[in-house]
XYZ file of C-alpha atoms in Angstrom:
524
model
C -2.912 -62.538 -45.018
C 0.279 -64.579 -44.860
C 1.374 -64.549 -41.194
C -1.056 -65.006 -38.298
C -0.035 -64.286 -34.709
C -2.277 -65.331 -31.833
C -1.732 -64.045 -28.296
C -3.359 -65.071 -25.025
C -3.950 -68.587 -26.284
C -4.041 -69.888 -22.671
C -2.164 -72.949 -23.800
C 0.254 -74.702 -21.436
C 1.518 -77.291 -23.945
C 3.885 -77.112 -26.898
C 1.211 -78.202 -29.361
C -0.582 -75.831 -31.735
C -3.855 -74.368 -30.556
C -5.730 -75.278 -33.698
C -5.153 -76.259 -37.313
C -5.756 -73.424 -39.785
C -6.355 -74.596 -43.389
C -3.649 -73.371 -45.754
C -1.288 -72.386 -42.931
C 1.604 -74.161 -41.239
C 2.332 -73.946 -37.534
C 5.834 -72.564 -37.053
C 6.341 -71.889 -33.329
C 4.694 -70.919 -30.068
C 5.486 -69.816 -26.539
C 3.723 -70.987 -23.396
C 3.727 -70.173 -19.726
C 3.837 -72.651 -16.896
C 0.394 -73.252 -15.490
C -0.089 -72.754 -11.783
C -1.187 -75.884 -9.946
C -4.294 -74.137 -8.592
C -5.245 -72.419 -11.855
C -8.155 -73.720 -13.907
C -6.590 -72.587 -17.178
C -3.295 -71.349 -18.519
C -2.302 -67.726 -18.984
C -0.611 -65.852 -21.795
C 0.632 -67.944 -24.668
C 1.682 -67.043 -28.227
C 1.214 -69.054 -31.439
C 2.477 -68.232 -34.920
C 1.127 -69.580 -38.219
C 2.540 -69.008 -41.710
C 0.916 -69.551 -45.078
C 2.241 -72.652 -46.781
C 3.363 -70.719 -49.873
C 5.922 -68.648 -47.901
C 6.885 -71.194 -45.266
C 10.383 -71.623 -46.718
C 11.154 -67.923 -46.376
C 10.561 -67.793 -42.612
C 12.719 -69.339 -39.908
C 12.268 -69.500 -36.149
C 14.753 -67.791 -33.836
C 15.657 -68.585 -30.256
C 14.293 -66.403 -27.472
C 15.411 -66.173 -23.855
C 11.973 -65.470 -22.368
C 8.419 -66.683 -22.927
C 6.906 -63.228 -23.487
C 7.973 -63.030 -27.137
C 8.421 -65.182 -30.238
C 10.974 -64.155 -32.876
C 11.086 -65.196 -36.542
C 13.234 -64.128 -39.467
C 11.971 -63.112 -42.926
C 14.642 -63.925 -45.489
C 15.567 -60.962 -47.694
C 16.378 -63.176 -50.692
C 13.031 -64.942 -50.580
C 10.955 -61.761 -50.152
C 13.184 -59.583 -52.365
C 13.997 -57.130 -49.570
C 16.957 -54.903 -48.918
C 17.538 -56.306 -45.423
C 16.320 -59.248 -43.412
C 13.291 -58.534 -41.249
C 13.178 -59.840 -37.696
C 9.588 -60.014 -36.504
C 8.470 -60.534 -32.914
C 5.056 -61.280 -31.441
C 4.798 -60.292 -27.784
C 2.362 -60.507 -24.912
C 2.953 -58.584 -21.685
C 0.631 -59.154 -18.745
C -1.050 -56.174 -17.079
C 0.843 -54.500 -14.274
C -1.201 -55.815 -11.359
C -2.154 -59.155 -12.878
C -1.543 -62.413 -11.007
C -0.069 -63.864 -14.199
C 2.713 -61.269 -14.187
C 5.408 -63.259 -12.394
C 8.278 -61.112 -13.676
C 9.033 -57.445 -13.129
C 7.813 -55.304 -16.024
C 11.130 -53.420 -16.127
C 13.017 -56.682 -16.598
C 10.602 -57.756 -19.350
C 11.234 -54.590 -21.362
C 14.978 -54.856 -20.711
C 15.062 -58.346 -22.235
C 13.059 -57.166 -25.232
C 15.404 -54.202 -25.710
C 18.443 -56.498 -25.671
C 16.868 -58.640 -28.378
C 16.087 -55.550 -30.451
C 19.647 -54.273 -30.136
C 20.989 -57.640 -31.255
C 18.700 -58.138 -34.256
C 18.764 -54.485 -35.374
C 22.416 -54.953 -36.290
C 21.393 -57.750 -38.667
C 18.313 -56.192 -40.273
C 15.037 -54.344 -39.696
C 12.624 -54.922 -36.817
C 8.844 -55.479 -36.675
C 7.147 -56.033 -33.305
C 3.445 -56.575 -32.762
C 1.253 -57.852 -29.983
C -0.545 -57.023 -26.765
C 1.601 -54.758 -24.587
C -1.179 -53.795 -22.123
C 0.295 -50.305 -22.307
C -1.480 -46.935 -22.306
C 0.611 -44.413 -24.236
C -1.914 -41.653 -24.974
C -0.261 -39.324 -27.536
C 3.206 -39.223 -25.987
C 5.761 -38.890 -28.816
C 7.752 -42.039 -29.488
C 10.720 -40.026 -30.772
C 13.133 -37.490 -29.303
C 11.607 -34.016 -29.586
C 13.819 -31.308 -31.154
C 16.557 -33.817 -31.751
C 18.110 -31.783 -34.563
C 18.113 -28.637 -32.412
C 20.141 -30.391 -29.732
C 22.766 -31.515 -32.244
C 22.700 -28.889 -35.051
C 26.208 -29.584 -36.303
C 26.639 -33.201 -35.377
C 29.382 -34.944 -37.331
C 28.631 -38.395 -35.932
C 27.657 -40.519 -38.919
C 26.371 -43.346 -36.705
C 23.770 -41.124 -35.054
C 20.475 -40.720 -36.913
C 18.278 -37.754 -36.025
C 14.645 -38.590 -35.229
C 12.065 -37.294 -37.667
C 8.911 -35.521 -36.495
C 5.803 -37.621 -37.110
C 3.004 -37.141 -34.602
C 0.373 -39.805 -34.037
C -3.256 -39.812 -32.919
C -4.907 -41.854 -30.205
C -8.604 -42.131 -29.386
C -7.740 -43.581 -25.981
C -7.596 -40.625 -23.606
C -6.270 -42.564 -20.605
C -3.070 -41.322 -19.060
C 0.041 -43.385 -19.680
C 0.733 -46.209 -17.254
C 4.085 -47.714 -16.313
C 4.101 -50.151 -19.215
C 3.225 -47.341 -21.632
C 6.099 -45.164 -20.434
C 8.506 -48.081 -20.779
C 7.209 -48.716 -24.301
C 7.811 -45.082 -25.287
C 11.331 -45.215 -23.840
C 11.980 -48.430 -25.770
C 10.917 -46.743 -29.021
C 13.215 -43.787 -28.374
C 16.205 -45.979 -27.549
C 15.776 -48.451 -30.407
C 14.459 -46.131 -33.125
C 11.160 -47.986 -33.534
C 7.930 -46.220 -34.467
C 4.338 -47.021 -33.514
C 2.030 -47.520 -36.502
C -1.198 -46.975 -34.551
C -2.690 -43.581 -35.366
C -0.186 -42.489 -38.021
C -0.615 -44.783 -41.041
C -3.127 -45.430 -43.789
C -5.980 -47.540 -42.449
C -5.829 -46.205 -38.892
C -5.249 -42.445 -38.960
C -7.102 -41.783 -35.681
C -5.653 -44.470 -33.411
C -8.668 -46.718 -32.947
C -9.119 -48.594 -29.656
C -8.124 -52.244 -29.799
C -9.595 -53.565 -26.534
C -13.257 -53.152 -25.577
C -14.436 -54.447 -22.203
C -17.534 -53.895 -20.092
C -15.912 -51.000 -18.198
C -14.339 -49.138 -21.121
C -12.238 -49.227 -24.267
C -8.498 -48.743 -24.642
C -5.595 -49.031 -27.062
C -3.192 -51.709 -25.841
C -2.275 -53.639 -29.029
C 0.505 -52.051 -31.061
C 2.705 -52.642 -34.077
C 6.228 -51.219 -33.965
C 8.553 -51.053 -36.966
C 11.979 -49.667 -37.670
C 12.006 -46.129 -39.013
C 13.550 -47.468 -42.240
C 10.458 -49.608 -42.871
C 7.887 -46.804 -42.616
C 8.032 -46.211 -46.361
C 7.482 -49.934 -47.021
C 4.294 -50.155 -44.931
C 1.234 -50.459 -47.140
C -1.384 -49.967 -44.451
C -2.193 -50.715 -40.836
C -5.742 -51.605 -39.843
C -7.677 -52.260 -36.652
C -10.497 -54.641 -37.577
C -14.008 -54.623 -36.156
C -14.875 -55.941 -32.725
C -16.142 -59.543 -32.665
C -17.777 -61.723 -29.981
C -14.827 -64.127 -30.141
C -12.507 -61.896 -28.123
C -12.490 -58.583 -26.309
C -9.546 -57.496 -28.487
C -9.906 -56.257 -32.050
C -7.609 -57.935 -34.601
C -4.832 -55.738 -35.986
C -3.176 -56.253 -39.370
C -0.225 -54.710 -41.161
C 0.776 -55.085 -44.815
C 4.339 -54.815 -46.083
C 5.084 -53.797 -49.672
C 7.317 -56.478 -51.134
C 7.650 -58.790 -54.113
C 8.391 -62.482 -53.859
C 7.810 -65.751 -55.660
C 5.368 -68.081 -54.018
C 6.318 -71.677 -53.476
C 4.518 -74.099 -55.701
C 1.822 -75.929 -53.826
C 0.050 -79.043 -54.963
C -3.376 -78.051 -56.243
C -5.889 -80.613 -57.370
C -7.945 -79.495 -60.362
C -11.276 -81.189 -60.712
C -12.872 -81.939 -64.038
C -15.883 -79.797 -64.931
C -19.274 -81.234 -64.180
C -20.866 -82.981 -67.170
C -23.906 -81.365 -68.736
C -27.171 -83.017 -69.666
C -29.739 -82.994 -72.466
C -33.356 -82.062 -71.820
C -35.378 -84.954 -73.221
C -39.111 -85.087 -73.864
C -41.348 -86.854 -76.388
C -40.829 -84.173 -79.014
C -37.046 -84.268 -78.574
C -37.007 -88.059 -78.864
C -38.940 -87.957 -82.148
C -36.614 -85.266 -83.468
C -33.552 -87.306 -82.498
C -34.968 -90.383 -84.274
C -35.412 -88.323 -87.450
C -31.960 -86.702 -87.286
C -30.116 -89.977 -86.689
C -31.475 -91.204 -90.026
C -30.224 -88.120 -91.838
C -27.926 -88.694 -94.817
C -25.123 -86.666 -93.269
C -25.237 -88.669 -90.046
C -25.420 -91.948 -91.987
C -22.339 -90.927 -93.949
C -20.412 -90.262 -90.722
C -21.499 -93.615 -89.318
C -20.410 -95.430 -92.482
C -17.000 -93.760 -92.343
C -16.703 -94.778 -88.711
C -17.557 -98.429 -89.464
C -15.221 -98.680 -92.476
C -12.249 -97.144 -90.635
C -10.430 -100.270 -89.420
C -7.102 -98.650 -88.461
C -8.531 -96.490 -85.695
C -7.555 -97.301 -82.086
C -9.933 -97.903 -79.207
C -9.834 -94.444 -77.576
C -10.214 -92.597 -80.853
C -13.116 -94.839 -81.827
C -14.957 -94.050 -78.595
C -14.388 -90.301 -78.993
C -15.481 -90.329 -82.643
C -18.642 -92.334 -81.999
C -19.510 -90.187 -78.975
C -19.071 -87.037 -81.080
C -21.546 -88.339 -83.670
C -24.176 -89.048 -81.018
C -23.663 -85.722 -79.216
C -23.827 -83.669 -82.417
C -27.072 -85.388 -83.350
C -28.487 -84.765 -79.878
C -27.568 -81.060 -80.080
C -29.651 -80.791 -83.245
C -32.599 -82.407 -81.471
C -32.832 -80.907 -77.974
C -31.380 -78.380 -75.556
C -28.113 -78.996 -73.724
C -27.693 -77.622 -70.179
C -24.221 -77.187 -68.658
C -24.089 -77.666 -64.906
C -22.537 -74.840 -62.924
C -20.595 -75.131 -59.702
C -22.626 -73.607 -56.911
C -20.469 -71.669 -54.473
C -22.602 -72.301 -51.459
C -21.397 -71.174 -48.058
C -20.142 -73.952 -45.869
C -22.565 -74.554 -43.047
C -20.948 -74.918 -39.681
C -21.860 -78.002 -37.748
C -23.687 -76.795 -34.689
C -23.351 -78.623 -31.440
C -26.229 -81.002 -30.730
C -27.002 -79.247 -27.457
C -27.216 -75.805 -29.120
C -30.923 -75.247 -28.478
C -33.270 -72.495 -29.649
C -32.645 -70.484 -26.498
C -28.912 -70.585 -27.203
C -29.584 -69.459 -30.761
C -31.660 -66.498 -29.564
C -28.965 -65.422 -27.125
C -26.326 -65.783 -29.832
C -28.340 -63.513 -32.138
C -28.681 -60.927 -29.371
C -24.940 -61.002 -28.721
C -24.217 -60.390 -32.412
C -26.595 -57.423 -32.494
C -24.970 -55.791 -29.491
C -21.563 -56.508 -31.013
C -22.508 -54.369 -34.024
C -23.676 -51.591 -31.718
C -20.412 -51.714 -29.763
C -18.499 -51.409 -33.044
C -20.407 -48.264 -33.964
C -20.451 -46.750 -30.472
C -17.452 -48.080 -28.502
C -17.792 -45.310 -25.899
C -21.385 -46.199 -25.023
C -21.245 -47.918 -21.633
C -24.763 -49.370 -21.758
C -24.063 -51.178 -25.038
C -20.822 -52.614 -23.685
C -22.423 -53.844 -20.469
C -25.369 -55.352 -22.337
C -23.019 -57.111 -24.744
C -20.944 -58.743 -22.017
C -24.043 -59.522 -19.959
C -25.700 -61.441 -22.797
C -22.388 -63.049 -23.706
C -22.072 -64.370 -20.162
C -25.655 -65.650 -20.268
C -24.939 -67.402 -23.562
C -21.850 -69.098 -22.140
C -23.720 -70.308 -19.047
C -26.691 -71.493 -21.087
C -24.453 -73.462 -23.456
C -22.727 -75.159 -20.532
C -26.075 -76.000 -18.970
C -27.448 -77.450 -22.205
C -24.259 -79.433 -22.746
C -24.396 -80.960 -19.269
C -28.054 -81.907 -19.613
C -27.468 -83.395 -23.072
C -24.563 -85.524 -21.894
C -26.421 -86.613 -18.758
C -29.289 -87.874 -20.927
C -26.849 -89.924 -22.980
C -25.302 -91.358 -19.811
C -28.741 -92.348 -18.522
C -29.527 -94.104 -21.790
C -26.173 -95.889 -21.649
C -26.889 -97.211 -18.161
C -30.335 -98.444 -19.255
C -29.093 -100.214 -22.403
C -25.922 -101.656 -20.927
C -27.372 -105.170 -20.652
C -30.565 -104.919 -22.676
C -29.308 -103.669 -26.043
C -25.512 -103.863 -26.583
C -25.718 -102.299 -30.048
C -27.479 -99.199 -28.744
C -25.051 -99.106 -25.832
C -21.989 -98.919 -28.082
C -23.619 -96.397 -30.406
C -24.343 -94.113 -27.476
C -20.843 -94.598 -26.130
C -19.294 -93.639 -29.480
C -21.624 -90.672 -29.662
C -20.492 -89.509 -26.248
C -16.815 -89.936 -27.108
C -17.245 -87.955 -30.343
C -18.433 -84.964 -28.302
C -15.092 -84.720 -26.561
C -13.024 -81.810 -27.879
C -9.741 -83.188 -26.516
C -8.384 -85.695 -28.996
C -4.779 -86.561 -28.349
C -2.914 -88.928 -30.579
C -0.062 -90.754 -28.912
C 2.222 -91.963 -31.673
C 4.540 -94.555 -30.154
C 7.867 -94.876 -31.928
C 8.973 -98.504 -31.892
C 12.598 -97.783 -32.795
C 12.880 -95.229 -30.007
C 11.542 -97.802 -27.547
C 14.055 -100.458 -28.649
C 17.001 -98.060 -28.688
C 16.149 -96.880 -25.191
C 16.541 -100.355 -23.698
C 19.589 -101.096 -25.843
C 21.197 -98.014 -24.404
C 20.345 -99.157 -20.886
C 22.108 -102.498 -21.457
C 25.189 -100.993 -23.073
C 28.511 -101.168 -21.211
C 29.080 -97.433 -21.477
C 25.818 -96.772 -19.710
C 26.713 -99.228 -16.919
C 30.068 -97.598 -16.321
C 28.524 -94.158 -16.046
C 25.751 -95.337 -13.722
C 26.639 -94.518 -10.116
C 24.013 -96.944 -8.757
C 25.405 -99.969 -10.606
C 27.979 -100.906 -7.939
C 25.427 -100.463 -5.163
C 22.944 -102.760 -6.916
C 25.593 -105.463 -7.467
C 26.646 -105.264 -3.815
C 23.056 -105.583 -2.577
C 22.399 -108.513 -4.920
C 25.506 -110.398 -3.716
C 24.537 -109.902 -0.083
C 21.029 -111.169 -0.805
C 22.371 -114.345 -2.427
C 24.578 -115.073 0.591
C 21.654 -114.587 2.950
C 19.482 -117.002 0.973
C 22.205 -119.660 0.926
C 22.775 -119.483 4.690
C 19.076 -119.489 5.542
C 18.150 -122.246 3.124
C 18.463 -124.996 5.747
C 16.253 -123.137 8.206
C 13.639 -122.233 5.638
C 10.169 -123.271 6.813
C 9.138 -124.212 3.280
C 11.688 -127.046 3.277
C 10.162 -128.742 6.380
C 7.607 -131.585 6.280
C 3.994 -130.963 7.202
C 3.300 -132.280 10.700
C 0.129 -134.225 11.647
C -0.838 -131.584 14.191
C -0.910 -128.940 11.440
C -3.253 -131.058 9.328
C -5.454 -131.683 12.368
C -5.776 -127.958 13.099
C -6.518 -127.165 9.443
C -9.338 -129.729 9.247
C -10.886 -128.559 12.506
C -11.031 -124.965 11.269
C -13.339 -125.967 8.404
C -16.889 -124.786 8.955
C -19.892 -127.023 8.585
C -21.262 -124.702 5.909
C -18.221 -125.263 3.747
C -18.450 -129.065 3.853
C -21.819 -130.694 3.742
C -22.615 -133.200 6.464
C -22.825 -136.183 4.140
C -19.343 -135.485 2.737
C -17.678 -134.602 6.042
C -16.927 -138.170 7.171
C -15.655 -139.070 3.689
C -13.175 -136.179 3.729
C -11.981 -137.107 7.221
C -11.460 -140.744 6.224
C -9.405 -139.776 3.150
C -7.191 -137.407 5.141
C -6.727 -139.996 7.920
C -5.775 -142.743 5.495
C -3.165 -140.636 3.693
C -1.607 -139.410 6.930
C -1.434 -142.920 8.419
C 0.286 -144.211 5.300
C 2.951 -141.508 5.463
C 3.503 -141.078 9.199
C 2.388 -144.542 10.364
C 0.450 -143.086 13.299
C -3.297 -143.375 14.003
C -5.172 -140.084 13.700
C -8.709 -141.359 13.288
C -9.602 -140.967 16.883
C -8.397 -137.375 16.919
C -10.151 -136.394 13.677
C -13.458 -138.135 14.294
C -13.599 -137.244 17.898
């Protein structure tokens, strides 16, 4: 698998949904989230394996229902460039469908007409379209034009397809069939190796349907290796679809770190030790040791290797050597701390019903049981998570003043449980250049508010200069003001034994400055 397309990511930001090891995020498309909505709707993300990242380039798109990329013909050794699109169309009567479905298909058709002149087309995604077994080509096309001399017109070939979804075609399905007829694209579901019957791609509690398609140009049908609808999983109600293209290309060199093999070990016991003592005194070993000691022109590294070889050869004659093997153990997933035994039991039940739904997708009781237990598992996990976090919060409140070390450990533990980890990288040069641009003369000349600000500032300066003489802060404090301020003091604010001292100090200072007796007013 080299290209991964994810639809219905429910993301309302331009950031990737998740990091996939070995893959690079290339582009995505998001929808604007409604202010009353709890989550986003739609959303497309595209990931490319690092080894072929240089051969794929992003293309501009006029609407957020599709993401277009280009596969370079020189990199992949193809006859023509391939323009691949990943689409997601909302259901007809969905609240997330803010645009008319006819207009959505019209925009997609315009893109197909543009890119088909430059190369071949591959489109995949969730169309939410029921097509049944309606032919995606013009029937009896060669009978209508038996002696056509138009070299630009290509007659459609007869290639029927199968479909296990017996629902009648809806509006989106009819528009999809018309799009295939107009653009010359062909549906791979139900007519290729890997999916000869047209397996259902969406399984819900009330039924199963085929709504995820892969469309390719008729010229690419011979280059398609296989098309497969994978098994149903508890992760989503849609089955993953995959398509392989027969091509030959050179992978980009990636940096791979090769680890040294694990060192082996000798099995030592009393018998092996006695045997080693005897062998080290052997004439052959003594001769090698004498040659090693007498060799004075040998360098340091060679001396270490030669001496180590003598010891290892002697040990091999004495005991058994065991080479350690790398154990390919499966990586254990870190379970959430609140994932209790009840959650584990529900998770096991969900997986069992998932297998039954895969075998019997038309069985309504299995589907309802699967989604019922899946809903119970989701509610139980939320309940356990809330109770677990509430316990941590209670412990934090208890240890806030008693044990600071435990408090900070619990706080870090609570912050590590948060799944939202945003890194705000602040660019210092961008910050400096922003304010430099604000102070530049060109920016001032283009600013329409600059003259207004200067005019307001000049008027404010004139007002301050004229009112400076009448400003109350420039006047002296009058004795009556001091008298009123002292009288407003409460007895609780000044103790009784200090009250007369404060009054005497205030009276003395005022008499010195104003030369008027105030003692009788203050004391009285």
